[in-house]
XYZ file of N, CA and C in Angstrom:
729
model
N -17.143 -0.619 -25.543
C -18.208 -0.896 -24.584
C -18.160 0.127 -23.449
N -19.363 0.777 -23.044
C -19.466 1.800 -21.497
C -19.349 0.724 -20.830
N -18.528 1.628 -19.897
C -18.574 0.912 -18.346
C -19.265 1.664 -17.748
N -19.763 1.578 -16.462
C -20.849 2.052 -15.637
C -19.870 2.910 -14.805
N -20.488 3.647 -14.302
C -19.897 4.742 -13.322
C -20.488 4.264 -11.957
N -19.438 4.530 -10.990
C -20.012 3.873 -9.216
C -20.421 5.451 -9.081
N -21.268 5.375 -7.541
C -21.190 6.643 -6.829
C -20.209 6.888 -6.128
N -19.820 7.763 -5.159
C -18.973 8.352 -4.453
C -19.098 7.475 -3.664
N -20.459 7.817 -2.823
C -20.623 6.498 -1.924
C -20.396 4.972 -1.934
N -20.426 4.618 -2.824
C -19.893 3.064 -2.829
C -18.948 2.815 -3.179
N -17.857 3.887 -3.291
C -16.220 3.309 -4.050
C -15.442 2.670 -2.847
N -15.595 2.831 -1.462
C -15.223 2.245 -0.640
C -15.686 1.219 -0.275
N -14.964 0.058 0.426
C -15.473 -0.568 1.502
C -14.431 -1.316 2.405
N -15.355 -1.165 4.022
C -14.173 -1.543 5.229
C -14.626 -2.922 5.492
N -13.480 -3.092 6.355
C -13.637 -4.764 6.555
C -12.801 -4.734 7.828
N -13.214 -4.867 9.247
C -12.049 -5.047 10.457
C -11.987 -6.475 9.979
N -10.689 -6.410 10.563
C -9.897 -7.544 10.602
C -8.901 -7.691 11.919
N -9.568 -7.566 12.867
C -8.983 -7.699 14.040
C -7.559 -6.733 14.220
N -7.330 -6.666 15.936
C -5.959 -6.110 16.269
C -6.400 -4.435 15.901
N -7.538 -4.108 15.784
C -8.094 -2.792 16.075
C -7.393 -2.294 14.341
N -7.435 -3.280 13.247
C -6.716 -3.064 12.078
C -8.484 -2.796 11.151
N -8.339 -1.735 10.464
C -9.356 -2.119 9.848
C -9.030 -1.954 7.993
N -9.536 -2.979 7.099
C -9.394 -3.140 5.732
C -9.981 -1.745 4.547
N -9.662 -0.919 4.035
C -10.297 -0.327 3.155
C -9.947 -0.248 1.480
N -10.730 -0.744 1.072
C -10.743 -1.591 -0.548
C -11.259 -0.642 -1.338
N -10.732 -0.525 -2.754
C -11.747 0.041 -3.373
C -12.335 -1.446 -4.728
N -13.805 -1.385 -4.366
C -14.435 -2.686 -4.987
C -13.988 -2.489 -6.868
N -14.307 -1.720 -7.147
C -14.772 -1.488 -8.688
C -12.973 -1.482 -9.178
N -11.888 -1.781 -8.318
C -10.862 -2.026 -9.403
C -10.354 -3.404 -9.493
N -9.991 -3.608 -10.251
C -9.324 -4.930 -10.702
C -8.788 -5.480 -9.620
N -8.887 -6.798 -9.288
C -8.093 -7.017 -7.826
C -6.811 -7.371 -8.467
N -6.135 -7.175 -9.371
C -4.917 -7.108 -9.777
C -4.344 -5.699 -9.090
N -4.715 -4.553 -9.836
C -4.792 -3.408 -9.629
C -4.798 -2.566 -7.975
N -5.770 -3.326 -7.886
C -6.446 -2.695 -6.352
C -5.624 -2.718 -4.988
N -5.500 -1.784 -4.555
C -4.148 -1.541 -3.898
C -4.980 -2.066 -1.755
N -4.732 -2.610 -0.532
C -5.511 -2.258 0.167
C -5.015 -1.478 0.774
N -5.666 -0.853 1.381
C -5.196 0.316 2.177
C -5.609 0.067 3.667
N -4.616 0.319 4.786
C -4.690 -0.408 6.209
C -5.205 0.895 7.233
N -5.777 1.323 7.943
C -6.447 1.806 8.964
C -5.752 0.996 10.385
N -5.241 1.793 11.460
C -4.794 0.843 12.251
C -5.220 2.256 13.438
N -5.378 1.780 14.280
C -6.277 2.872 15.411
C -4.834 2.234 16.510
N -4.429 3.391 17.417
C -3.359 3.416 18.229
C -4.095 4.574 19.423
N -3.642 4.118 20.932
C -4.362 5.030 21.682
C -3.969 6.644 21.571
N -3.159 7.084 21.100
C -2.832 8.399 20.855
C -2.783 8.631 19.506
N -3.043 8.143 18.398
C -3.406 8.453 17.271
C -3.820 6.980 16.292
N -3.806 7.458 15.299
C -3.981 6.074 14.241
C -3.033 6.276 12.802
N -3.023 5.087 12.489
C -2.012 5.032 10.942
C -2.532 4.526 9.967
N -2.533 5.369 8.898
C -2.762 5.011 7.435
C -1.921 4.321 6.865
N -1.758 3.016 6.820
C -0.736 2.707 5.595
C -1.003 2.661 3.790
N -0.765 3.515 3.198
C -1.358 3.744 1.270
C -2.557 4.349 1.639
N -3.150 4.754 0.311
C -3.907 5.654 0.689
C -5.289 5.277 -1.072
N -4.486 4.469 -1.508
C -5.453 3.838 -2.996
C -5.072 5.605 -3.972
N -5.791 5.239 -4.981
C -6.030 5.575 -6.216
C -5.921 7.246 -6.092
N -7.281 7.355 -5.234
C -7.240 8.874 -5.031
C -8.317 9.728 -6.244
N -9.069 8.493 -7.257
C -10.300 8.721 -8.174
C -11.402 9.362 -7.271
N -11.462 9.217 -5.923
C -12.323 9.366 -4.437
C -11.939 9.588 -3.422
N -12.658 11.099 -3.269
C -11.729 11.505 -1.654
C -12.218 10.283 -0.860
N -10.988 9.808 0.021
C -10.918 9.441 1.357
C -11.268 9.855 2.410
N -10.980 10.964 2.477
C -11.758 11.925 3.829
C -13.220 12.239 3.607
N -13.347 12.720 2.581
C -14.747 13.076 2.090
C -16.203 11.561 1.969
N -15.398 10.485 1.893
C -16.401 9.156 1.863
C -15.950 8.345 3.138
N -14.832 8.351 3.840
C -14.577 6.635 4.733
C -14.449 7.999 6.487
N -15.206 8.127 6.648
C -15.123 8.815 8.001
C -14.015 8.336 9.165
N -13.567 7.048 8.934
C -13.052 6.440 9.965
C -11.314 7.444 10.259
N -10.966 7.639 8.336
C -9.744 8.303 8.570
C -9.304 9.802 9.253
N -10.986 10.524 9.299
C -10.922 11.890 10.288
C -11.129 11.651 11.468
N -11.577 10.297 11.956
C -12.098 10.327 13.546
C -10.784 11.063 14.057
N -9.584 10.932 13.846
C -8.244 11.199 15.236
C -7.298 11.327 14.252
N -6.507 12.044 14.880
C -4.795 11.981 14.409
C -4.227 11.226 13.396
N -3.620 11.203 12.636
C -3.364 10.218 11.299
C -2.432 10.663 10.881
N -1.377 9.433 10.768
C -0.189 9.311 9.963
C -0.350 8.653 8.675
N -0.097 9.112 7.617
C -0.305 8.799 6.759
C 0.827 8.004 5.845
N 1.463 6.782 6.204
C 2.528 6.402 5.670
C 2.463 5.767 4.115
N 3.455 6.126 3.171
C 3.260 5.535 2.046
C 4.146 4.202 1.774
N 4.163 3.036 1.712
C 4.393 1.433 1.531
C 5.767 2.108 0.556
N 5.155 2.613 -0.538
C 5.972 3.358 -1.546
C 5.007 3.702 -2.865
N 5.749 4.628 -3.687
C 5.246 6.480 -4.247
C 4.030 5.449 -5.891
N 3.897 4.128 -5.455
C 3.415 3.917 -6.929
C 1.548 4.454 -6.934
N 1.102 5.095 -8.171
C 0.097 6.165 -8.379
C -1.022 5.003 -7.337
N -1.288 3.846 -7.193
C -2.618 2.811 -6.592
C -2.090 2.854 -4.994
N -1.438 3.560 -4.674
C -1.178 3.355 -3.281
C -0.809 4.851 -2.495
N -0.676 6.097 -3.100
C -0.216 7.488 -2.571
C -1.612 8.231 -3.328
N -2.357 7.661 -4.141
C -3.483 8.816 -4.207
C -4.381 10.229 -3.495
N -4.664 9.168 -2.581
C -4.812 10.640 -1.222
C -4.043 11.204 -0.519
N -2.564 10.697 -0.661
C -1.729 11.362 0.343
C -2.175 12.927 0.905
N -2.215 13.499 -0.515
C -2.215 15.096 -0.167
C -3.918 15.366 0.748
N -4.380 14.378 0.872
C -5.441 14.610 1.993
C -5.425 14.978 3.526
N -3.881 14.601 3.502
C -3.433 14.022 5.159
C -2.630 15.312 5.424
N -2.603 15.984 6.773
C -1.494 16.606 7.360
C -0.183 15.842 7.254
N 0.005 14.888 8.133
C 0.988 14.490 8.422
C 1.020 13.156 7.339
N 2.248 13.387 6.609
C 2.636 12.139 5.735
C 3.799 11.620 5.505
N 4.299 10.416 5.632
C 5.189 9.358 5.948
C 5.715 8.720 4.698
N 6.797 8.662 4.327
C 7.369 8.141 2.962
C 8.932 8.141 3.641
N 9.719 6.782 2.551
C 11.235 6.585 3.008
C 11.799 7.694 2.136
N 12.983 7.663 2.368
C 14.037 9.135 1.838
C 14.163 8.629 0.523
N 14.222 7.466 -0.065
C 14.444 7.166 -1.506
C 13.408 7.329 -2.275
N 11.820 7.380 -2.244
C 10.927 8.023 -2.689
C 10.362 9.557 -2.519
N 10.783 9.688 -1.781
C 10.504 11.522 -1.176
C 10.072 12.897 -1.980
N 11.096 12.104 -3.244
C 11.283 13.096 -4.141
C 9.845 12.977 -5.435
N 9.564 11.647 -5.046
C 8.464 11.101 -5.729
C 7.175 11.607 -5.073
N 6.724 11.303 -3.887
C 5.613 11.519 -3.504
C 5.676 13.661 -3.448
N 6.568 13.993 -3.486
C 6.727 15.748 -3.654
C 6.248 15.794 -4.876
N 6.730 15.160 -5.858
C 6.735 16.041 -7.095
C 6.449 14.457 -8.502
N 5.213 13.676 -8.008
C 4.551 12.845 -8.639
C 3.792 12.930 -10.662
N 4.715 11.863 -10.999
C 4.300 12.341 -12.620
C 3.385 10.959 -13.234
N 2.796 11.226 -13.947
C 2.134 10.068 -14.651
C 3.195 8.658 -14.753
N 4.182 9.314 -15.364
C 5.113 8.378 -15.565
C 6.302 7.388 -14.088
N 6.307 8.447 -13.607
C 7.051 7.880 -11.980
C 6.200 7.033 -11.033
N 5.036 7.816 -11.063
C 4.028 6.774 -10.193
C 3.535 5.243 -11.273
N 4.178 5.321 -11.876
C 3.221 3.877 -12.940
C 1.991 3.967 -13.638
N 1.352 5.295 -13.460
C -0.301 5.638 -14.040
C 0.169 5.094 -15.221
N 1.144 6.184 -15.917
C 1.681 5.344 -17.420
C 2.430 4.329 -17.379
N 2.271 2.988 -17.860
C 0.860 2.714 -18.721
C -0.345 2.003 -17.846
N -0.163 2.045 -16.876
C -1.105 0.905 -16.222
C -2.328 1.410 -15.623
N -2.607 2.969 -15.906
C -4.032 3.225 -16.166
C -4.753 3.426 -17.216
N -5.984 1.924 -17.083
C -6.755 2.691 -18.394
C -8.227 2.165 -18.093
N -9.248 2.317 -18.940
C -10.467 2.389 -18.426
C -10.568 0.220 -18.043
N -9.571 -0.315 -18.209
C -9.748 -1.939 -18.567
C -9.674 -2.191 -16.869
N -9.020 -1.094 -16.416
C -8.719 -1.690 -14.834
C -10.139 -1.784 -13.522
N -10.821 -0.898 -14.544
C -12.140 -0.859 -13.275
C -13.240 -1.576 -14.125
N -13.713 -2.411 -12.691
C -15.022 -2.949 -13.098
C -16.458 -2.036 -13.481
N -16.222 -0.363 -12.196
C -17.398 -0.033 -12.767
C -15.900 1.690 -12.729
N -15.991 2.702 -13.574
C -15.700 3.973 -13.634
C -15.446 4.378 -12.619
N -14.593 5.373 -12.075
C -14.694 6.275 -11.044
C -15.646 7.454 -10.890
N -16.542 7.650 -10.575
C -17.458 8.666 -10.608
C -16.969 10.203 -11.858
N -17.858 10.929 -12.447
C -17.070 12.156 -13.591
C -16.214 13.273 -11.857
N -15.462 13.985 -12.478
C -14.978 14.249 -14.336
C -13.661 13.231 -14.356
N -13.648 12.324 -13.244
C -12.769 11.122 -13.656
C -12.423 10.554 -15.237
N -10.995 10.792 -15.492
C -10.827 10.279 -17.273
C -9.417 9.471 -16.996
N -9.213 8.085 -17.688
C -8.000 7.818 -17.329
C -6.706 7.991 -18.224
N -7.256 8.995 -19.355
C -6.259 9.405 -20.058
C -5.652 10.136 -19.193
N -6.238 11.451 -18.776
C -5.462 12.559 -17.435
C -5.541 12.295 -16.143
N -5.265 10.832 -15.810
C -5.523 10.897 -14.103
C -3.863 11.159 -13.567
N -3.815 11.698 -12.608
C -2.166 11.833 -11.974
C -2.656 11.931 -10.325
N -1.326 11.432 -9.543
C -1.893 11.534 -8.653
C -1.421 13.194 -7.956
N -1.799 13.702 -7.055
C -1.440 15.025 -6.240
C -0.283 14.936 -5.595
N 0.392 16.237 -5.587
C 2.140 16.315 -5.208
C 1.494 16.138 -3.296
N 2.163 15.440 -2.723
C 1.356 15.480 -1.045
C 3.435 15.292 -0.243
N 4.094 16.185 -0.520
C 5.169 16.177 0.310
C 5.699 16.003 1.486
N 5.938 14.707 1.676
C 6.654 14.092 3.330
C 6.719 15.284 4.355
N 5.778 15.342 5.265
C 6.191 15.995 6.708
C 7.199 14.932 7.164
N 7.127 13.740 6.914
C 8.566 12.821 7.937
C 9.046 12.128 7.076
N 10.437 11.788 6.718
C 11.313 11.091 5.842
C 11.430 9.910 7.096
N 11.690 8.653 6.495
C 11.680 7.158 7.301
C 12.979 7.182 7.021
N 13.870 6.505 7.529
C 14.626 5.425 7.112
C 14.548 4.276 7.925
N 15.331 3.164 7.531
C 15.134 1.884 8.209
C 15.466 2.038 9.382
N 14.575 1.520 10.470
C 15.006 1.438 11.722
C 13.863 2.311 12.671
N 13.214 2.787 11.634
C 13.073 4.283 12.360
C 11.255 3.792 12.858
N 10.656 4.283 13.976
C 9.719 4.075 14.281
C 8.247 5.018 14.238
N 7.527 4.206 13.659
C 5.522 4.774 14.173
C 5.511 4.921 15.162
N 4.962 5.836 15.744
C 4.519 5.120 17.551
C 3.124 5.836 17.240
N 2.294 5.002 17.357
C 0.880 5.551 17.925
C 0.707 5.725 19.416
N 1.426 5.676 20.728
C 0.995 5.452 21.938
C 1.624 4.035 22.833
N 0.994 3.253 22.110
C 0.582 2.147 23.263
C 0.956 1.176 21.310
N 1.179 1.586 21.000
C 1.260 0.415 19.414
C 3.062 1.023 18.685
N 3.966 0.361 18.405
C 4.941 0.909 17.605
C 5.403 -0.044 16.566
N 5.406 0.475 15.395
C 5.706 0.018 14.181
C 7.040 0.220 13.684
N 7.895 -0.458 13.580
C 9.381 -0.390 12.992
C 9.507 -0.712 11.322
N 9.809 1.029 11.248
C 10.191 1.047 9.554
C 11.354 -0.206 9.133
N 10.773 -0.989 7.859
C 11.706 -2.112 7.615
C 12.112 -1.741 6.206
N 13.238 -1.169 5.703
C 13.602 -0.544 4.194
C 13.364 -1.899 3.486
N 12.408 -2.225 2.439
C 12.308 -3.378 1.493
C 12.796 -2.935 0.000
N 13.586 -2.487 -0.422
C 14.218 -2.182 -1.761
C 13.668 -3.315 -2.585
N 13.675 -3.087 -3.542
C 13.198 -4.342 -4.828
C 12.187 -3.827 -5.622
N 10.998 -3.857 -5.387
C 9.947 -3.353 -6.167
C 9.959 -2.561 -6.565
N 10.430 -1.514 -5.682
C 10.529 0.389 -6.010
C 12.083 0.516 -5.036
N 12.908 1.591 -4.908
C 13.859 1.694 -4.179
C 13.816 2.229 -2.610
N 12.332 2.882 -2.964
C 12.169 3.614 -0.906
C 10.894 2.149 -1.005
N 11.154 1.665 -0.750
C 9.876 0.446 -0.082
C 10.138 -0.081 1.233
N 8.762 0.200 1.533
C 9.352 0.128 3.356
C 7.820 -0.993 3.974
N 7.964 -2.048 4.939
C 6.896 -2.693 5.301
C 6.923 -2.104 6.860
N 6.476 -2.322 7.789
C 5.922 -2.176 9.095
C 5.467 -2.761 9.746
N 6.059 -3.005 11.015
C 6.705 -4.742 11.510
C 6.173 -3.917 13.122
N 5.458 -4.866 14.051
C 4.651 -4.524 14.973
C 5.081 -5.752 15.562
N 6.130 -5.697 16.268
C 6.661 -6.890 17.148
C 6.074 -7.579 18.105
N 4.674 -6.951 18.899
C 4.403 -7.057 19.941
C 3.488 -8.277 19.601
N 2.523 -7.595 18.546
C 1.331 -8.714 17.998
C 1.854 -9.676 16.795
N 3.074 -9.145 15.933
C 3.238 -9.981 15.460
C 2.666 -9.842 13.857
N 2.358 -8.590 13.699
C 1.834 -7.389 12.220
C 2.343 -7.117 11.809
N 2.279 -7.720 10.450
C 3.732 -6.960 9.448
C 2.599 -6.436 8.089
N 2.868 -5.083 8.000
C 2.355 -4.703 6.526
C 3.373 -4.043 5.820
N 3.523 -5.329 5.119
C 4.355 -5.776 3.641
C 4.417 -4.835 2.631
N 3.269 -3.949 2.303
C 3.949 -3.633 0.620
C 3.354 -4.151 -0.515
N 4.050 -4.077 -0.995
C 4.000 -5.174 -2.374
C 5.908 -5.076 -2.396
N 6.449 -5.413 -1.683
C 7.173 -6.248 -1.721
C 7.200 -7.585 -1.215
N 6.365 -7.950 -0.928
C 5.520 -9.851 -1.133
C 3.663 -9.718 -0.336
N 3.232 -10.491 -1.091
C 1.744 -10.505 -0.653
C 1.527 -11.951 -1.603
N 0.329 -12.421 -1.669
C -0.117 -13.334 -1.644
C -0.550 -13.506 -2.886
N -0.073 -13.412 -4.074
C -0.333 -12.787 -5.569
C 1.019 -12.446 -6.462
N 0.840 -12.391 -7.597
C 1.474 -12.146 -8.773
C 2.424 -10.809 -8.065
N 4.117 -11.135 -8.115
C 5.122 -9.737 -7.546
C 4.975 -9.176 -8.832
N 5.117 -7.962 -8.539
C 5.611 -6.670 -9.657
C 7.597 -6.490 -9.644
N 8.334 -7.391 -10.607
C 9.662 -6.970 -10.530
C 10.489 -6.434 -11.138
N 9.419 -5.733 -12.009
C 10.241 -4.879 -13.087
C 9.483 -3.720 -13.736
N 9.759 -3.225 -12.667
C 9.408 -1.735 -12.955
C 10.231 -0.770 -13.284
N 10.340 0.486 -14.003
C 11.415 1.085 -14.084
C 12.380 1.439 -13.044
N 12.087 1.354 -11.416
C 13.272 1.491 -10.612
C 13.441 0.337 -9.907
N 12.764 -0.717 -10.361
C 12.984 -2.398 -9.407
C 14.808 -2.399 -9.453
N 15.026 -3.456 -8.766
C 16.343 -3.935 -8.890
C 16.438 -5.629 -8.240
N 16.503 -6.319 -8.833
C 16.804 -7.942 -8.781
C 17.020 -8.510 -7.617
N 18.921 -7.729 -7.581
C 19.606 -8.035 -6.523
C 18.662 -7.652 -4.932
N 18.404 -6.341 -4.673
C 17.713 -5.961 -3.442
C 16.429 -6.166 -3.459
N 15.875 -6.814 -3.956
C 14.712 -7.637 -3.874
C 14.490 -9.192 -3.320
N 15.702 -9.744 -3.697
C 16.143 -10.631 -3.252
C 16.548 -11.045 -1.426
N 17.487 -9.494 -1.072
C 17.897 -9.039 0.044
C 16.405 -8.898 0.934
N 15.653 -8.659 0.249
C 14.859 -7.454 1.066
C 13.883 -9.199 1.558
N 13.514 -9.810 0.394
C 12.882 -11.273 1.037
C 13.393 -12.059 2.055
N 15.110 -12.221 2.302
C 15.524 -13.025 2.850
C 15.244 -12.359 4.386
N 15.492 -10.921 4.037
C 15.586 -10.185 5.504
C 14.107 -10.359 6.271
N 13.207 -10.323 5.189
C 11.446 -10.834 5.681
C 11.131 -12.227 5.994
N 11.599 -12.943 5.555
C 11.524 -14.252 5.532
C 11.437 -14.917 7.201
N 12.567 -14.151 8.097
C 12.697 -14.558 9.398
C 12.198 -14.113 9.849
N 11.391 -13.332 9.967
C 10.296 -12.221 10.939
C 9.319 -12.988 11.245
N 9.066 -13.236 12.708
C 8.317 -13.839 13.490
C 6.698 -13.712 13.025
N 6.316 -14.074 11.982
C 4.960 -13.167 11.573
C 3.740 -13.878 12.252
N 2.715 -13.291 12.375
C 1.378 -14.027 13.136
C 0.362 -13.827 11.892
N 0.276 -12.345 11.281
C 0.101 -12.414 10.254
C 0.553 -10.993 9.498
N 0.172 -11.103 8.660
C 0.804 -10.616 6.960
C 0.017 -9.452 6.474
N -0.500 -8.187 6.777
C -1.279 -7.390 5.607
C -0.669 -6.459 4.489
N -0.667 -7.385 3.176
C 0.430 -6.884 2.263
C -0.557 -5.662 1.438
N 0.220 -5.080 0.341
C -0.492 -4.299 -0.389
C -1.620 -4.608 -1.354
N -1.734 -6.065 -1.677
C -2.631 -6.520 -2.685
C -2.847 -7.527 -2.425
N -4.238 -8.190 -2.500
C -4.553 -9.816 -2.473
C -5.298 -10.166 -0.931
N -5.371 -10.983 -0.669
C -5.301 -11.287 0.874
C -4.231 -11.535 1.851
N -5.168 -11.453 2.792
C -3.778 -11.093 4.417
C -3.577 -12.602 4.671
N -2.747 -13.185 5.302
C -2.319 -14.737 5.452
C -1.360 -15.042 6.453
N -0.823 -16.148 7.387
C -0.502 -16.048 8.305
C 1.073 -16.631 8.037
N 1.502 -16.951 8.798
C 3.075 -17.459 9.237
C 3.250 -18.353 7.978
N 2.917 -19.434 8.251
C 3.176 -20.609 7.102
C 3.211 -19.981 5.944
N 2.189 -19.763 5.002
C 1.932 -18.883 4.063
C 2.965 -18.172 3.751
N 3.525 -17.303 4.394
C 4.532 -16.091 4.424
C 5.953 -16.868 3.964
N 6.236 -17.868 4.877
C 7.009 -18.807 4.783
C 7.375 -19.459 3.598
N 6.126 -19.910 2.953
C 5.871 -20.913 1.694
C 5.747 -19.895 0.281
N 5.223 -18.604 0.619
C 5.619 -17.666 -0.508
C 7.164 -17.083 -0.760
N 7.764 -16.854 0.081
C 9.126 -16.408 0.213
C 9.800 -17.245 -0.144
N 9.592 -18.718 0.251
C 10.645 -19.896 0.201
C 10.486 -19.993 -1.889
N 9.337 -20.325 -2.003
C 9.116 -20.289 -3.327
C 9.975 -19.411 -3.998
N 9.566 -18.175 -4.073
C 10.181 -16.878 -4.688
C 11.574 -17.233 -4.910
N 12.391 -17.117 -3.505
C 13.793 -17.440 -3.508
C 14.621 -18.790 -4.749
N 13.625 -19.707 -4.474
C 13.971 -20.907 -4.987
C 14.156 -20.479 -6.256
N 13.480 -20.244 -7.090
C 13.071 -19.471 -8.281
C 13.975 -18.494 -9.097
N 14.964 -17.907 -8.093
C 15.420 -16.633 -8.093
C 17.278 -16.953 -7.911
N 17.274 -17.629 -6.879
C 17.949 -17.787 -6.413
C 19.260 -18.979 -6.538
């Protein structure tokens, strides 16, 4: 069966969501699949957290990411979340993926096997094919490690190392308001825990260490954003399960 091809123009769409945070989706993929990607405006610059697919320039369709200064941080190196990296000057990844977002293969980012034409509702515009999609080598101007801080100005984000899903997985914890973007090391949806570099044990670690974080709310890598309780009642679950 054809699937339909989107335009350029409609592969995006934004959504504020308060706290000067704004949502950018791409509609036509699977909301399994579909990675979100966070926009966060800071008075001396703004932060990208993921960057989606990369089937569609970012710069070239969502204007919001050239208005100013942009850090471009990657959650971690999997192909639905570092696509545009290499769009950005400045780009943000932990030291345990580094080597990934430099030098990105079909196979390291997850394209193989988990791209194929079943994941989109409508095509990525030509010469888009998902036999040859890969994403672009976009090499860390800044290596993270835990501890280590965003500062937009007047907004600072504290790198939180989340090991489990992938081994550099990092969320971004905004103490002031009470903003944590998660990852997909927990969101509100089906976890990914076995991937070729997951690991059990620090996945485990990495929940308990999230679990106590004062959250107000939650914008993870997939699904919807959700508040304290929620966060609470997904983690507690998980653990139980696991544990």
């Amino acid at each position: 069966m054809m699937i339909d091809r989107a335009k350029p123009e409609d592969w995006y769409s934004l959504k504020t969501v308060g706290d000067d945070v704004t949502y950018i989706g791409e509609p036509f993929i699977e909301e399994f699949y579909r990675c979100n990607i966070w926009h966060v405006r800071g008075r001396d610059g703004d932060m990208l957290v993921d960057s989606g697919m990369g089937v569609v320039s970012l710069t070239g369709w969502v204007p919001l990411v050239t208005e100013r200064s942009v850090q471009a941080v990657a959650s971690h190196t999997h192909f639905d979340h570092i696509g545009c990296h290499h769009e950005f000057e400045n780009r943000v990844c932990h030291r345990c993926e580094a080597d990934l977002l430099a030098a990105p293969t079909r196979k390291n980012t997850l394209a193989d096997p988990y791209v194929t034409d079943e994941i989109f509702t409508k095509l990525p515009p030509l010469p888009y094919a998902s036999t040859t999609y890969a994403v672009k080598a976009a090499p860390a101007t800044r290596i993270v490690e835990d501890g280590d801080v965003i500062d937009l100005g007047d907004r600072h984000f504290e790198v939180i190392h989340t090991p489990g899903h992938s081994p550099g997985g990092i969320a971004l914890w905004e103490k002031a308001t009470g903003i944590l973007f998660s990852g997909d090391i927990v969101y509100d949806g089906p976890l990914i825990e076995d991937t070729y570099h997951a690991n059990a044990a620090d996945y485990v670690r990495s929940m308990e260490r999230l679990y106590d974080l004062p959250v107000r709310v939650v914008h993870g890598g997939h699904f919807a954003s959700y508040g304290a309780e929620r966060h609470r009642e997904i983690i507690k679950n998980w653990l139980r399960e696991r544990t």
